[in-house]
Short mmCIF file of C-alpha atoms in Angstrom, two decimals:
data_model
loop_
_atom_site.label_atom_id
_atom_site.label_comp_id
_atom_site.label_asym_id
_atom_site.label_seq_id
_atom_site.Cartn_x
_atom_site.Cartn_y
_atom_site.Cartn_z
CA UNK O 413 14.87 -45.41 4.00
CA UNK O 414 12.85 -46.17 0.86
CA UNK O 415 9.20 -47.02 0.77
CA UNK O 416 8.03 -50.37 2.09
CA UNK O 417 6.91 -52.68 -0.72
CA UNK O 418 3.49 -54.27 -1.09
CA UNK O 419 2.27 -56.82 -3.64
CA UNK O 420 -1.15 -58.03 -4.70
CA UNK O 421 -3.02 -59.36 -7.73
CA UNK O 422 -6.38 -60.44 -9.14
CA UNK O 423 -7.23 -63.25 -11.56
CA UNK O 424 -8.42 -62.08 -15.00
CA UNK O 425 -11.45 -64.36 -15.04
CA UNK O 426 -14.31 -62.18 -16.25
CA UNK O 427 -15.29 -58.67 -15.23
CA UNK O 428 -14.21 -57.33 -11.87
CA UNK O 429 -17.00 -56.58 -9.44
CA UNK O 430 -17.70 -54.23 -6.57
CA UNK O 431 -16.13 -56.67 -4.11
CA UNK O 432 -12.84 -56.55 -6.04
CA UNK O 433 -12.97 -52.75 -6.03
CA UNK O 434 -13.98 -52.09 -2.43
CA UNK O 435 -12.10 -55.05 -0.98
CA UNK O 436 -8.84 -54.58 -2.87
CA UNK O 437 -8.37 -52.05 -5.66
CA UNK O 438 -9.61 -48.95 -3.83
CA UNK O 439 -7.26 -49.88 -1.01
CA UNK O 440 -4.38 -50.14 -3.50
CA UNK O 441 -5.15 -46.67 -4.84
CA UNK O 442 -4.61 -45.25 -1.36
CA UNK O 443 -1.56 -47.38 -0.64
CA UNK O 444 0.32 -46.45 -3.83
CA UNK O 445 0.94 -43.00 -2.35
CA UNK O 446 3.02 -44.34 0.51
CA UNK O 447 4.16 -47.81 -0.59
CA UNK O 448 6.20 -49.23 -3.47
CA UNK O 449 3.26 -51.09 -5.02
CA UNK O 450 3.54 -54.15 -7.28
CA UNK O 451 0.13 -55.10 -8.72
CA UNK O 452 -0.36 -57.88 -11.23
CA UNK O 453 -2.88 -59.83 -13.27
CA UNK O 454 -2.73 -63.44 -12.02
CA UNK O 455 -3.35 -65.15 -15.35
CA UNK O 456 -1.46 -68.34 -14.42
CA UNK O 457 -3.93 -68.82 -11.58
CA UNK O 458 -6.82 -68.26 -13.98
CA UNK O 459 -6.40 -71.72 -15.57
CA UNK O 460 -6.71 -73.73 -12.34
CA UNK O 461 -10.41 -73.92 -13.24
CA UNK O 462 -11.93 -74.44 -16.70
CA UNK O 463 -11.34 -71.34 -18.84
CA UNK O 464 -11.90 -70.01 -22.35
CA UNK O 465 -8.55 -69.66 -24.19
CA UNK O 466 -10.15 -67.17 -26.57
CA UNK O 467 -10.86 -64.78 -23.70
CA UNK O 468 -7.88 -65.11 -21.37
CA UNK O 469 -5.59 -62.55 -23.03
CA UNK O 470 -8.38 -60.04 -23.58
CA UNK O 471 -9.57 -60.43 -20.00
CA UNK O 472 -6.02 -59.67 -18.87
CA UNK O 473 -6.01 -56.38 -20.76
CA UNK O 474 -9.45 -55.57 -19.35
CA UNK O 475 -8.25 -56.07 -15.78
CA UNK O 476 -5.21 -53.87 -16.45
CA UNK O 477 -7.49 -51.16 -17.82
CA UNK O 478 -9.77 -51.53 -14.79
CA UNK O 479 -6.84 -51.11 -12.39
CA UNK O 480 -5.89 -47.82 -14.05
CA UNK O 481 -9.51 -46.64 -14.43
CA UNK O 482 -10.01 -47.16 -10.69
CA UNK O 483 -7.07 -44.88 -9.92
CA UNK O 484 -3.90 -47.00 -10.03
CA UNK O 485 -1.18 -44.72 -11.47
CA UNK O 486 1.43 -46.58 -13.59
CA UNK O 487 3.93 -43.88 -12.66
CA UNK O 488 3.53 -44.75 -8.99
CA UNK O 489 2.71 -48.47 -9.07
CA UNK O 490 4.21 -51.33 -11.07
CA UNK O 491 1.49 -53.09 -13.08
CA UNK O 492 2.41 -56.35 -14.81
CA UNK O 493 1.14 -59.70 -16.10
CA UNK O 494 2.14 -62.76 -14.08
CA UNK O 495 2.73 -65.06 -17.08
CA UNK O 496 5.03 -62.52 -18.76
CA UNK O 497 7.67 -63.27 -16.10
CA UNK O 498 8.83 -66.89 -16.23
CA UNK O 499 10.40 -66.67 -12.77
CA UNK O 500 6.92 -67.18 -11.25
CA UNK O 501 6.61 -70.68 -12.69
CA UNK O 502 10.25 -71.60 -12.07
CA UNK O 503 10.25 -70.54 -8.42
CA UNK O 504 6.93 -72.34 -7.89
CA UNK O 505 8.58 -75.60 -9.02
CA UNK O 506 11.51 -75.08 -6.66
CA UNK O 507 9.05 -74.43 -3.82
CA UNK O 508 7.09 -77.56 -4.77
CA UNK O 509 10.15 -79.61 -3.98
CA UNK O 510 10.42 -78.35 -0.40
CA UNK O 511 6.70 -78.03 0.45
CA UNK O 512 5.09 -80.99 2.28
CA UNK O 513 1.97 -82.32 0.56
CA UNK O 514 -0.07 -82.21 3.77
CA UNK O 515 0.42 -78.41 3.91
CA UNK O 516 -1.59 -78.13 0.68
CA UNK O 517 -4.20 -80.72 1.54
CA UNK O 518 -5.33 -78.68 4.55
CA UNK O 519 -6.06 -75.56 2.47
CA UNK O 520 -9.72 -74.65 2.99
CA UNK O 521 -10.24 -73.13 -0.47
CA UNK O 522 -8.91 -76.27 -2.15
CA UNK O 523 -11.37 -78.42 -0.23
CA UNK O 524 -14.29 -76.15 -1.16
CA UNK O 525 -13.41 -75.85 -4.86
CA UNK O 526 -12.51 -79.52 -5.20
CA UNK O 527 -15.99 -80.47 -4.03
CA UNK O 528 -17.49 -78.36 -6.83
CA UNK O 529 -15.19 -79.73 -9.56
CA UNK O 530 -15.37 -83.40 -8.58
CA UNK O 531 -13.33 -85.62 -10.89
CA UNK O 532 -12.18 -82.61 -12.92
CA UNK O 533 -10.11 -81.16 -10.07
CA UNK O 534 -6.54 -80.52 -11.23
CA UNK O 535 -3.12 -80.64 -9.63
CA UNK O 536 -3.00 -76.91 -10.38
CA UNK O 537 -5.91 -76.27 -8.04
CA UNK O 538 -4.15 -78.15 -5.25
CA UNK O 539 -0.82 -76.49 -5.98
CA UNK O 540 -1.79 -72.91 -6.69
CA UNK O 541 -0.99 -71.72 -3.13
CA UNK O 542 2.64 -72.65 -3.88
CA UNK O 543 2.54 -70.55 -7.05
CA UNK O 544 0.97 -67.80 -4.96
CA UNK O 545 3.90 -68.08 -2.56
CA UNK O 546 6.27 -67.67 -5.50
CA UNK O 547 4.28 -64.66 -6.73
CA UNK O 548 4.73 -62.97 -3.38
CA UNK O 549 8.24 -63.96 -2.37
CA UNK O 550 9.79 -63.11 -5.76
CA UNK O 551 9.33 -59.40 -5.02
CA UNK O 552 10.32 -59.51 -1.33
CA UNK O 553 7.41 -57.34 -0.17
CA UNK O 554 7.21 -56.07 3.36
CA UNK O 555 3.42 -56.34 3.43
CA UNK O 556 0.74 -58.20 1.48
CA UNK O 557 -2.80 -56.75 1.47
CA UNK O 558 -5.14 -59.71 1.98
CA UNK O 559 -8.72 -60.37 2.96
CA UNK O 560 -9.61 -62.69 5.82
CA UNK O 561 -10.21 -65.53 3.34
CA UNK O 562 -6.61 -65.33 2.08
CA UNK O 563 -4.88 -65.32 5.48
CA UNK O 564 -4.31 -69.08 5.34
CA UNK O 565 -2.54 -68.80 1.98
CA UNK O 566 -0.28 -66.04 3.25
CA UNK O 567 0.58 -68.17 6.27
CA UNK O 568 1.58 -70.93 3.85
CA UNK O 569 3.78 -68.43 1.99
CA UNK O 570 5.47 -67.47 5.25
CA UNK O 571 5.93 -71.17 6.14
CA UNK O 572 7.56 -71.92 2.78
CA UNK O 573 9.92 -68.96 3.10
CA UNK O 574 10.83 -69.97 6.65
CA UNK O 575 11.42 -73.58 5.58
CA UNK O 576 13.71 -72.51 2.74
CA UNK O 577 15.61 -70.14 5.02
CA UNK O 578 16.03 -72.84 7.66
CA UNK O 579 17.09 -75.64 5.31
CA UNK O 580 19.32 -73.70 2.94
CA UNK O 581 20.15 -70.38 4.63
CA UNK O 582 21.00 -69.27 8.12
CA UNK O 583 19.50 -67.09 10.81
CA UNK O 584 22.15 -64.47 10.15
CA UNK O 585 21.70 -64.62 6.36
CA UNK O 586 18.14 -65.64 5.40
CA UNK O 587 17.51 -66.19 1.71
CA UNK O 588 13.99 -64.74 1.54
CA UNK O 589 12.21 -61.94 3.34
CA UNK O 590 9.11 -63.14 5.21
CA UNK O 591 6.23 -60.72 4.56
CA UNK O 592 3.55 -59.61 6.99
CA UNK O 593 -0.19 -59.51 6.21
CA UNK O 594 -1.94 -56.17 5.79
CA UNK O 595 -5.61 -56.82 6.61
CA UNK O 596 -8.20 -54.10 6.11
CA UNK O 597 -11.42 -54.72 7.99
CA UNK O 598 -13.62 -51.99 6.52
CA UNK O 599 -14.89 -52.94 3.08
CA UNK O 600 -12.65 -56.00 3.01
CA UNK O 601 -15.48 -58.49 2.52
CA UNK O 602 -18.36 -57.45 0.26
CA UNK O 603 -21.18 -59.97 0.29
CA UNK O 604 -23.49 -61.35 -2.39
CA UNK O 605 -26.68 -59.48 -3.30
CA UNK O 606 -28.60 -62.76 -3.20
CA UNK O 607 -27.15 -64.15 0.05
CA UNK O 608 -25.69 -61.84 2.65
CA UNK O 609 -23.76 -64.70 4.24
CA UNK O 610 -21.66 -65.44 1.12
CA UNK O 611 -18.89 -63.37 -0.39
CA UNK O 612 -19.57 -61.58 -3.69
CA UNK O 613 -17.83 -63.72 -6.32
CA UNK O 614 -17.16 -63.90 -10.05
CA UNK O 615 -17.73 -67.66 -9.87
CA UNK O 616 -21.32 -67.37 -8.62
CA UNK O 617 -23.56 -68.66 -11.44
CA UNK O 618 -26.10 -65.89 -10.80
CA UNK O 619 -25.15 -62.54 -12.32
CA UNK O 620 -27.72 -60.95 -10.00
CA UNK O 621 -25.48 -61.84 -7.04
CA UNK O 622 -22.83 -59.25 -7.91
CA UNK O 623 -22.37 -55.72 -9.19
CA UNK O 624 -19.83 -55.70 -11.99
CA UNK O 625 -17.85 -52.48 -12.32
CA UNK O 626 -18.87 -52.15 -15.98
CA UNK O 627 -22.60 -52.78 -15.49
CA UNK O 628 -24.65 -50.02 -17.22
CA UNK O 629 -26.89 -47.86 -14.99
CA UNK O 630 -30.12 -49.67 -15.86
CA UNK O 631 -28.62 -53.05 -14.97
CA UNK O 632 -27.10 -51.69 -11.76
CA UNK O 633 -30.50 -50.36 -10.72
CA UNK O 634 -32.17 -53.66 -11.59
CA UNK O 635 -29.69 -55.70 -9.55
CA UNK O 636 -30.06 -53.49 -6.49
CA UNK O 637 -33.85 -53.46 -6.80
CA UNK O 638 -33.84 -57.27 -6.80
CA UNK O 639 -31.25 -57.65 -4.03
CA UNK O 640 -32.38 -59.90 -1.20
CA UNK O 641 -33.72 -58.03 1.83
CA UNK O 642 -35.97 -58.67 4.82
CA UNK O 643 -39.47 -57.44 5.75
CA UNK O 644 -38.33 -55.23 8.64
CA UNK O 645 -38.49 -51.46 8.54
CA UNK O 646 -35.58 -49.42 9.83
CA UNK O 647 -32.10 -50.29 8.60
CA UNK O 648 -29.29 -51.19 11.01
CA UNK O 649 -25.72 -52.44 10.92
CA UNK O 650 -24.33 -55.50 12.70
CA UNK O 651 -27.54 -57.45 13.26
CA UNK O 652 -26.59 -61.12 12.68
CA UNK O 653 -30.23 -61.84 11.84
CA UNK O 654 -30.10 -59.29 8.98
CA UNK O 655 -26.88 -59.97 6.99
CA UNK O 656 -28.25 -58.47 3.76
CA UNK O 657 -29.17 -55.26 5.57
CA UNK O 658 -25.66 -54.95 6.97
CA UNK O 659 -24.12 -55.61 3.55
CA UNK O 660 -26.20 -53.06 1.63
CA UNK O 661 -25.68 -50.40 4.28
CA UNK O 662 -21.96 -51.12 4.08
CA UNK O 663 -21.94 -50.59 0.33
CA UNK O 664 -23.77 -47.30 0.72
CA UNK O 665 -21.34 -46.18 3.43
CA UNK O 666 -18.26 -46.88 1.32
CA UNK O 667 -19.56 -45.52 -1.98
CA UNK O 668 -21.07 -42.37 -0.48
CA UNK O 669 -17.87 -41.71 1.50
CA UNK O 670 -19.77 -41.27 4.75
CA UNK O 671 -19.09 -42.59 8.20
CA UNK O 672 -20.89 -45.61 9.54
CA UNK O 673 -22.47 -43.45 12.23
CA UNK O 674 -23.81 -40.95 9.69
CA UNK O 675 -25.36 -43.70 7.56
CA UNK O 676 -26.85 -45.41 10.60
CA UNK O 677 -28.57 -42.14 11.55
CA UNK O 678 -29.71 -41.39 7.98
CA UNK O 679 -31.20 -44.83 7.37
CA UNK O 680 -32.57 -45.69 10.82
CA UNK O 681 -36.18 -44.97 9.84
CA UNK O 682 -36.01 -45.96 6.18
CA UNK O 683 -37.79 -48.82 4.45
CA UNK O 684 -36.30 -50.72 1.52
CA UNK O 685 -38.50 -48.86 -0.95
CA UNK O 686 -36.75 -45.65 0.02
CA UNK O 687 -33.25 -47.01 0.53
CA UNK O 688 -32.76 -49.10 -2.61
CA UNK O 689 -33.20 -46.19 -5.07
CA UNK O 690 -30.81 -44.14 -2.91
CA UNK O 691 -28.24 -46.96 -3.05
CA UNK O 692 -28.72 -47.43 -6.79
CA UNK O 693 -28.12 -43.72 -7.50
CA UNK O 694 -25.03 -43.79 -5.30
CA UNK O 695 -23.58 -46.85 -7.06
CA UNK O 696 -24.26 -45.43 -10.54
CA UNK O 697 -22.61 -42.12 -9.65
CA UNK O 698 -19.58 -43.82 -8.06
CA UNK O 699 -18.94 -46.14 -11.01
CA UNK O 700 -19.51 -43.66 -13.87
CA UNK O 701 -16.00 -42.10 -13.84
CA UNK O 702 -14.45 -45.57 -13.62
CA UNK O 703 -16.47 -46.78 -16.59
CA UNK O 704 -15.72 -43.68 -18.67
CA UNK O 705 -11.97 -43.99 -18.05
CA UNK O 706 -12.04 -47.73 -18.71
CA UNK O 707 -13.54 -47.27 -22.18
CA UNK O 708 -10.93 -44.62 -23.00
CA UNK O 709 -8.15 -47.01 -22.02
CA UNK O 710 -9.53 -49.97 -23.94
CA UNK O 711 -9.62 -47.78 -27.05
CA UNK O 712 -5.89 -47.05 -26.66
CA UNK O 713 -4.28 -50.51 -26.78
CA UNK O 714 -0.85 -49.00 -27.43
CA UNK O 715 -0.92 -47.23 -24.07
CA UNK O 716 -1.93 -50.41 -22.24
CA UNK O 717 0.79 -52.44 -23.96
CA UNK O 718 3.44 -49.81 -23.16
CA UNK O 719 2.31 -49.74 -19.51
CA UNK O 720 2.49 -53.53 -19.17
CA UNK O 721 5.87 -53.63 -20.92
CA UNK O 722 7.24 -51.02 -18.53
CA UNK O 723 5.82 -52.93 -15.57
CA UNK O 724 7.24 -56.23 -16.77
CA UNK O 725 10.75 -54.80 -17.18
CA UNK O 726 10.81 -53.42 -13.64
CA UNK O 727 9.21 -56.49 -12.05
CA UNK O 728 11.34 -58.97 -13.99
CA UNK O 729 14.60 -57.44 -12.80
CA UNK O 730 13.56 -57.93 -9.17
CA UNK O 731 12.09 -61.38 -9.78
CA UNK O 732 15.21 -62.68 -11.52
CA UNK O 733 17.41 -61.41 -8.69
CA UNK O 734 15.33 -63.31 -6.13
CA UNK O 735 15.17 -66.46 -8.27
CA UNK O 736 18.96 -66.42 -8.64
CA UNK O 737 19.36 -66.19 -4.86
CA UNK O 738 17.15 -69.24 -4.37
CA UNK O 739 18.85 -71.25 -7.11
CA UNK O 740 22.28 -70.41 -5.68
CA UNK O 741 21.13 -71.57 -2.23
CA UNK O 742 19.79 -74.84 -3.67
CA UNK O 743 23.09 -75.53 -5.41
CA UNK O 744 22.29 -74.92 -9.07
CA UNK O 745 25.13 -74.10 -11.45
CA UNK O 746 25.34 -70.76 -13.22
CA UNK O 747 24.18 -70.58 -16.87
CA UNK O 748 27.14 -70.98 -19.21
#
């Protein structure tokens, strides 16, 4: 048997942060050894909110360089740009025509983002879970690495695949493979530096809320120094009254490659004045090789373009095969 396939992607909307790395990319680096990994830049999703057309393409290259700098090997994983493969948009339209509207209206992330955008909310924001379903199902993955906040979208993907199989296929000959979620609990949800109850996010208006992977050492140190804490001495995990304490200890655990038990013992008697410099030094040391490799890659545009071209060719062959299966099942004629 060949390797099981996984698929995942990140929107190229600004610099990637520590939450993207610890919650997703570092996991992908480990998984590429044992899985057939398809990893993409979700640039079609990036325009569901207001965006800068002058930056979209460059941001896409930056995310590709960040993937590789973090340890994704283009010889092991398939790295590609979503918009370079037209099958994503075409399959999304076909799915739109079999997906009930009320399935989309119940999506929690749509409700939250729509409140922020008000009258500017687009059909794309409502519909992007259907595009996400197309992204996933095109490549017939066995597993999809997701955080807890994306479980609902993956369930929608599974529902759409099951609906298509039921309406146009058969139990003996399903049209699409229904993927399973792969949920990693440790490091899967990195929280904001300014509010330990909220997820670290690129969309947060405060740059002090997140640690970007390309932040220089002085800025990293400044952000950690200003991170929200509490007045209590002695640092502990899992105290619901101290979410920021739990979050910062978690970052230190992951970036220092220690066990939770070892960090709990090391930090049990510490105050913030002792711990924050320790965390800052650990973050700076962990991100330096990523930053160095990133700048090398961005200086070699030819290598990045060749990598994305290679990824597109491999991904497109699989995507077109899946799209053809769906179109055949729906009754479309063959191109003349």
